[in-house]
Tab-separated table of C-alpha atoms and ligand atoms in Angstrom:
chain	number	residue	atom	x	y	z
A	1	UNK	CA	125.879	116.198	95.969
A	2	UNK	CA	122.356	115.324	96.586
A	3	UNK	CA	121.344	111.741	95.976
A	4	UNK	CA	118.159	109.655	96.842
A	5	UNK	CA	119.618	108.757	100.280
A	6	UNK	CA	120.256	112.368	101.210
A	7	UNK	CA	118.639	113.394	104.575
A	8	UNK	CA	117.808	116.588	106.479
A	9	UNK	CA	119.354	116.279	110.049
A	10	UNK	CA	116.663	117.106	112.617
A	11	UNK	CA	116.688	118.969	116.119
A	12	UNK	CA	117.306	115.343	117.868
A	13	UNK	CA	120.214	114.348	115.675
A	14	UNK	CA	117.866	111.702	113.732
A	15	UNK	CA	118.334	112.106	109.894
A	16	UNK	CA	115.185	112.184	107.792
A	17	UNK	CA	115.445	111.306	103.832
A	18	UNK	CA	114.799	114.384	102.256
A	19	UNK	CA	112.649	112.560	99.446
A	20	UNK	CA	109.722	110.714	101.053
A	21	UNK	CA	106.639	109.140	99.402
A	22	UNK	CA	103.337	110.458	100.011
A	23	UNK	CA	100.093	108.257	100.399
A	24	UNK	CA	97.289	110.172	100.782
A	25	UNK	CA	94.514	108.906	98.705
A	26	UNK	CA	96.331	105.809	98.075
A	27	UNK	CA	93.599	103.350	98.530
A	28	UNK	CA	93.724	100.851	101.306
A	29	UNK	CA	94.232	97.567	100.202
A	30	UNK	CA	96.272	96.491	96.868
A	31	UNK	CA	96.491	100.102	95.531
A	32	UNK	CA	98.496	101.650	98.719
A	33	UNK	CA	100.209	98.223	99.014
A	34	UNK	CA	101.636	98.208	95.658
A	35	UNK	CA	102.183	102.055	95.671
A	36	UNK	CA	104.478	101.405	98.643
A	37	UNK	CA	106.173	98.468	97.280
A	38	UNK	CA	106.780	100.344	94.272
A	39	UNK	CA	108.354	103.358	95.937
A	40	UNK	CA	110.538	101.114	98.012
A	41	UNK	CA	111.785	99.437	94.926
A	42	UNK	CA	112.561	102.680	93.320
A	43	UNK	CA	114.977	103.760	96.148
A	44	UNK	CA	112.399	105.901	98.408
A	45	UNK	CA	113.370	105.380	102.058
A	46	UNK	CA	110.604	107.652	103.426
A	47	UNK	CA	106.956	106.831	103.635
A	48	UNK	CA	104.409	109.289	104.672
A	49	UNK	CA	100.839	108.133	105.975
A	50	UNK	CA	98.339	108.976	108.784
A	51	UNK	CA	95.557	107.507	110.448
A	52	UNK	CA	93.243	109.759	108.420
A	53	UNK	CA	94.487	108.037	105.245
A	54	UNK	CA	93.008	105.023	106.245
A	55	UNK	CA	95.840	102.634	104.773
A	56	UNK	CA	98.389	102.263	107.538
A	57	UNK	CA	97.547	98.584	107.695
A	58	UNK	CA	98.742	98.150	103.947
A	59	UNK	CA	101.617	100.822	104.188
A	60	UNK	CA	102.764	98.662	107.167
A	61	UNK	CA	102.504	95.453	105.102
A	62	UNK	CA	104.637	96.660	102.234
A	63	UNK	CA	107.145	97.654	104.339
A	64	UNK	CA	107.445	94.428	106.095
A	65	UNK	CA	107.237	92.488	102.895
A	66	UNK	CA	110.057	94.733	101.158
A	67	UNK	CA	112.873	92.647	103.018
A	68	UNK	CA	114.580	96.293	103.733
A	69	UNK	CA	115.896	96.349	107.251
A	70	UNK	CA	113.275	98.198	109.471
A	71	UNK	CA	115.745	100.755	110.342
A	72	UNK	CA	116.643	102.065	106.763
A	73	UNK	CA	112.932	103.127	106.352
A	74	UNK	CA	111.741	106.463	107.781
A	75	UNK	CA	107.875	106.199	108.511
A	76	UNK	CA	105.691	109.115	109.228
A	77	UNK	CA	102.224	108.790	110.809
A	78	UNK	CA	100.022	111.498	112.186
A	79	UNK	CA	97.458	112.068	115.047
A	80	UNK	CA	93.990	113.050	113.626
A	81	UNK	CA	91.768	115.944	115.075
A	82	UNK	CA	89.259	113.627	116.498
A	83	UNK	CA	91.572	111.901	118.416
A	84	UNK	CA	92.945	115.103	119.937
A	85	UNK	CA	91.588	114.225	123.287
A	86	UNK	CA	93.206	110.941	123.416
A	87	UNK	CA	96.335	110.889	121.515
A	88	UNK	CA	97.788	107.903	123.705
A	89	UNK	CA	95.306	105.650	122.407
A	90	UNK	CA	95.155	106.773	118.713
A	91	UNK	CA	99.359	106.439	118.631
A	92	UNK	CA	98.929	103.036	119.969
A	93	UNK	CA	96.271	102.114	117.153
A	94	UNK	CA	98.698	103.465	114.613
A	95	UNK	CA	101.656	101.603	115.834
A	96	UNK	CA	99.486	98.376	115.923
A	97	UNK	CA	97.955	98.800	112.256
A	98	UNK	CA	101.311	99.664	110.773
A	99	UNK	CA	102.886	96.698	113.136
A	100	UNK	CA	106.739	97.772	112.104
A	101	UNK	CA	107.658	97.766	115.604
A	102	UNK	CA	108.163	101.871	116.065
A	103	UNK	CA	107.514	105.129	114.179
A	104	UNK	CA	110.020	107.276	113.172
A	105	UNK	CA	107.920	110.386	113.101
A	106	UNK	CA	104.476	111.302	114.926
A	107	UNK	CA	102.814	114.696	113.784
A	108	UNK	CA	99.921	116.279	115.147
A	109	UNK	CA	98.224	116.391	111.527
A	110	UNK	CA	96.236	119.868	112.292
A	111	UNK	CA	95.915	122.041	115.089
A	112	UNK	CA	92.956	121.905	117.366
A	113	UNK	CA	91.959	125.312	118.458
A	114	UNK	CA	92.561	125.536	122.338
A	115	UNK	CA	94.302	122.183	122.443
A	116	UNK	CA	97.441	123.608	120.579
A	117	UNK	CA	99.931	123.358	123.614
A	118	UNK	CA	97.925	120.473	125.455
A	119	UNK	CA	98.376	118.236	122.627
A	120	UNK	CA	102.142	118.899	122.234
A	121	UNK	CA	102.711	117.982	125.858
A	122	UNK	CA	100.570	114.508	125.193
A	123	UNK	CA	103.038	113.919	122.396
A	124	UNK	CA	105.843	114.539	124.641
A	125	UNK	CA	104.529	111.877	126.922
A	126	UNK	CA	104.001	109.532	123.860
A	127	UNK	CA	107.718	110.282	122.971
A	128	UNK	CA	108.729	109.262	126.436
A	129	UNK	CA	107.178	105.973	125.866
A	130	UNK	CA	109.864	104.829	123.279
A	131	UNK	CA	108.195	103.530	120.535
A	132	UNK	CA	108.589	106.761	118.443
A	133	UNK	CA	111.803	108.475	117.673
A	134	UNK	CA	110.846	111.848	116.598
A	135	UNK	CA	107.745	114.270	117.238
A	136	UNK	CA	106.690	117.059	115.180
A	137	UNK	CA	103.512	119.151	113.705
A	138	UNK	CA	101.770	119.724	110.488
A	139	UNK	CA	99.806	122.629	109.363
A	140	UNK	CA	100.915	124.660	112.246
A	141	UNK	CA	101.107	128.661	111.826
A	142	UNK	CA	104.361	130.399	113.326
A	143	UNK	CA	102.206	131.786	116.116
A	144	UNK	CA	100.870	128.251	117.067
A	145	UNK	CA	104.837	126.867	117.118
A	146	UNK	CA	105.878	129.727	119.174
A	147	UNK	CA	102.986	128.869	121.608
A	148	UNK	CA	104.435	125.381	121.669
A	149	UNK	CA	108.031	126.273	122.125
A	150	UNK	CA	107.084	128.571	125.391
A	151	UNK	CA	105.926	125.005	127.159
A	152	UNK	CA	108.041	122.582	125.272
A	153	UNK	CA	110.661	120.150	126.920
A	154	UNK	CA	111.100	118.560	123.405
A	155	UNK	CA	110.877	120.799	120.502
A	156	UNK	CA	108.873	119.976	117.385
A	157	UNK	CA	111.445	118.549	114.719
A	158	UNK	CA	109.254	118.857	111.775
A	159	UNK	CA	106.234	121.319	110.469
A	160	UNK	CA	104.747	119.297	107.419
A	161	UNK	CA	102.770	122.067	105.147
A	162	UNK	CA	101.441	122.477	101.875
A	163	UNK	CA	104.530	123.779	100.054
A	164	UNK	CA	105.810	124.260	96.456
A	165	UNK	CA	106.715	127.244	94.328
A	166	UNK	CA	102.994	128.096	94.099
A	167	UNK	CA	102.550	128.661	97.492
A	168	UNK	CA	105.831	129.273	98.958
A	169	UNK	CA	106.018	130.947	102.532
A	170	UNK	CA	109.472	132.364	102.808
A	171	UNK	CA	108.638	133.441	106.267
A	172	UNK	CA	107.561	130.356	107.749
A	173	UNK	CA	110.787	128.705	105.968
A	174	UNK	CA	113.133	131.378	107.903
A	175	UNK	CA	111.088	130.797	111.094
A	176	UNK	CA	111.688	127.067	110.921
A	177	UNK	CA	115.556	127.352	110.105
A	178	UNK	CA	115.882	129.875	112.906
A	179	UNK	CA	114.232	127.437	115.208
A	180	UNK	CA	115.824	124.237	114.177
A	181	UNK	CA	112.618	122.916	112.954
A	182	UNK	CA	113.018	120.992	109.355
A	183	UNK	CA	110.367	122.016	106.684
A	184	UNK	CA	108.517	119.334	104.844
A	185	UNK	CA	106.217	120.025	101.906
A	186	UNK	CA	103.078	118.225	101.254
A	187	UNK	CA	101.220	118.614	97.932
A	188	UNK	CA	104.754	119.204	96.342
A	189	UNK	CA	103.073	118.472	92.902
A	190	UNK	CA	100.304	121.027	93.438
A	191	UNK	CA	98.064	117.674	93.294
A	192	UNK	CA	98.749	117.800	89.564
A	193	UNK	CA	97.032	121.140	89.288
A	194	UNK	CA	100.186	123.281	87.649
A	195	UNK	CA	102.109	120.725	85.939
A	196	UNK	CA	100.902	122.378	82.424
A	197	UNK	CA	101.836	126.043	83.785
A	198	UNK	CA	103.693	127.519	80.932
A	199	UNK	CA	106.367	128.987	83.316
A	200	UNK	CA	106.919	125.844	84.983
A	201	UNK	CA	106.882	124.033	81.442
A	202	UNK	CA	109.812	126.691	80.053
A	203	UNK	CA	112.060	125.612	83.116
A	204	UNK	CA	111.294	121.759	82.634
A	205	UNK	CA	112.293	122.267	78.803
A	206	UNK	CA	115.536	123.976	79.751
A	207	UNK	CA	116.703	121.278	81.989
A	208	UNK	CA	114.958	118.591	79.936
A	209	UNK	CA	113.071	117.129	82.983
A	210	UNK	CA	109.434	116.597	83.655
A	211	UNK	CA	107.577	119.705	85.479
A	212	UNK	CA	107.236	117.199	88.347
A	213	UNK	CA	110.887	117.015	88.682
A	214	UNK	CA	111.682	120.383	88.588
A	215	UNK	CA	109.143	121.011	91.686
A	216	UNK	CA	110.682	118.248	93.561
A	217	UNK	CA	114.283	119.462	92.902
A	218	UNK	CA	113.197	122.821	93.891
A	219	UNK	CA	112.324	121.478	97.407
A	220	UNK	CA	115.413	119.424	97.885
A	221	UNK	CA	117.750	122.084	96.722
A	222	UNK	CA	116.110	124.214	99.427
A	223	UNK	CA	116.809	121.625	102.186
A	224	UNK	CA	112.790	120.964	102.319
A	225	UNK	CA	111.594	117.480	102.726
A	226	UNK	CA	109.159	116.579	100.082
A	227	UNK	CA	106.337	114.092	99.696
A	228	UNK	CA	105.420	113.241	96.192
A	229	UNK	CA	102.370	110.886	95.909
A	230	UNK	CA	101.619	108.655	93.014
A	231	UNK	CA	100.066	105.283	92.692
A	232	UNK	CA	101.646	104.647	89.061
A	233	UNK	CA	104.722	103.016	88.765
A	234	UNK	CA	106.122	105.093	86.176
A	235	UNK	CA	105.369	108.124	87.941
A	236	UNK	CA	106.849	106.791	91.254
A	237	UNK	CA	110.217	106.199	89.130
A	238	UNK	CA	109.932	109.741	87.577
A	239	UNK	CA	109.827	111.503	90.915
A	240	UNK	CA	112.617	110.066	92.335
A	241	UNK	CA	114.737	110.585	89.158
A	242	UNK	CA	115.658	114.113	90.260
A	243	UNK	CA	119.574	113.502	90.997
A	244	UNK	CA	121.164	113.893	87.745
A	245	UNK	CA	120.592	117.702	87.255
A	246	UNK	CA	120.903	120.778	89.413
A	247	UNK	CA	118.822	124.092	89.274
A	248	UNK	CA	120.720	127.203	89.021
A	249	UNK	CA	120.465	129.831	91.929
A	250	UNK	CA	118.514	132.129	89.319
A	251	UNK	CA	116.232	129.400	88.660
A	252	UNK	CA	115.347	128.843	92.188
A	253	UNK	CA	114.818	132.606	92.711
A	254	UNK	CA	112.331	132.708	89.743
A	255	UNK	CA	110.456	129.252	91.123
A	256	UNK	CA	110.438	131.320	94.774
A	257	UNK	CA	108.384	133.860	93.029
A	258	UNK	CA	105.934	131.671	91.267
A	259	UNK	CA	103.385	132.022	93.974
A	260	UNK	CA	103.567	135.851	93.514
A	261	UNK	CA	101.846	135.245	89.919
A	262	UNK	CA	98.954	133.592	91.364
A	263	UNK	CA	95.768	135.974	90.595
W	301	LIG	N1	99.868	116.896	106.683
W	301	LIG	C1	98.917	116.934	105.906
W	301	LIG	O1	97.908	117.736	106.102
W	301	LIG	C2	99.067	116.518	104.298
W	301	LIG	C3	98.064	117.120	103.182
W	301	LIG	C4	98.035	116.626	102.068
W	301	LIG	C5	99.112	115.723	101.866
W	301	LIG	N2	100.136	115.465	102.574
W	301	LIG	C6	101.064	114.228	102.266
W	301	LIG	O2	101.724	114.723	101.283
W	301	LIG	C7	101.451	113.802	100.082
W	301	LIG	C8	101.655	114.534	98.856
W	301	LIG	O3	100.692	115.580	98.738
W	301	LIG	P1	99.516	115.147	97.724
W	301	LIG	O4	98.996	113.782	97.758
W	301	LIG	O5	98.225	116.125	98.380
W	301	LIG	O6	99.897	115.819	96.386
W	301	LIG	P2	100.948	115.650	95.440
W	301	LIG	O7	102.102	114.638	95.965
W	301	LIG	O8	101.449	117.235	95.277
W	301	LIG	O9	100.120	115.457	93.924
W	301	LIG	C9	99.758	113.842	93.800
W	301	LIG	C10	99.001	113.974	92.576
W	301	LIG	O10	99.889	114.355	91.368
W	301	LIG	C11	99.832	113.224	90.598
W	301	LIG	N3	101.137	112.761	90.114
W	301	LIG	C12	101.926	112.273	90.701
W	301	LIG	N4	103.295	112.341	90.198
W	301	LIG	C13	103.041	112.795	88.754
W	301	LIG	C14	103.799	113.223	87.566
W	301	LIG	N5	105.062	112.804	87.712
W	301	LIG	N6	103.229	113.896	86.945
W	301	LIG	C15	101.835	113.932	86.655
W	301	LIG	N7	101.141	113.788	87.872
W	301	LIG	C16	101.606	113.191	88.832
W	301	LIG	C17	99.162	111.960	91.502
W	301	LIG	O11	98.406	111.067	90.540
W	301	LIG	P3	98.462	109.454	90.642
W	301	LIG	O12	98.620	108.985	92.015
W	301	LIG	O13	97.395	109.091	89.951
W	301	LIG	O14	99.843	109.279	90.011
W	301	LIG	C18	98.242	112.547	92.351
W	301	LIG	O15	96.891	112.793	91.720
W	301	LIG	C19	100.396	113.040	100.525
W	301	LIG	O16	100.124	111.984	99.829
W	301	LIG	C20	100.337	113.066	101.768
W	301	LIG	O17	101.441	111.741	102.242
W	301	LIG	C21	100.066	115.660	103.819
């Protein structure tokens, strides 16, 4: 039975909570701090940030102040494209800003043309430094991951991509599964854009859950880690309240097809 502590096992034997908390556009300072405090209070144990979000200091402060043991919280941050020539320095800066001892997952935020494999090898070096438990990629295509796999000593553990029923890529999902790479969904709520879609509303009505909860439950039932973001306490709680129902297989198939209806 899935619950808020359910994890996905990664290819290096670490276990990442399926439900994560997104922080993009959670403004640095009290907004990001309060949002992360609220998420930890609501039971999330996986926080997603990035150098690019500019809020690592506030995110780290909230984690330190939570009183929750560091090893109980999974923390992801990311290498930004403009740091591609010096990933070691960027990693150290993120580590210093977060100030939580180590990072659970460090991702290449976007592939940089011409540096895809070079950057991966640099991430492997960072991993050898012992301050990050897991390394992976984000926004990488199948072809880019294949080129990484040709040179890698350490396989990427995760590909974090935009994913919801409205832009589901079954081919990427299958590729990740076949290669032992966990798929992680960003913008799982479509940034709020499709929450009033009639197709989604009718499924939500059937389960007596909100459209956001249906989208998130779809992810976790497909073993896709998911990262809803909100800076509102009621929504933070709502987005974690997805364990008292189960989508029927037939509804998952229906949701899988939503992307086909986009004109
Ligand atoms: N790797 C990448 O390139 C990448 C790119 C984008 C995002 N991400 C990560 O993925 C996370 C999530 O993606 P996202 O921030 O793009 O979008 P999202 O989580 O799909 O949607 C967030 C938006 O939905 C609203 N919202 C949240 N819960 C809601 C609810 N229950 N009902 C109605 N509206 C709700 C939020 O508003 P309020 O905050 O005002 O509540 C916000 O405007 C990011 O925060 C980030 O950590 C990664």
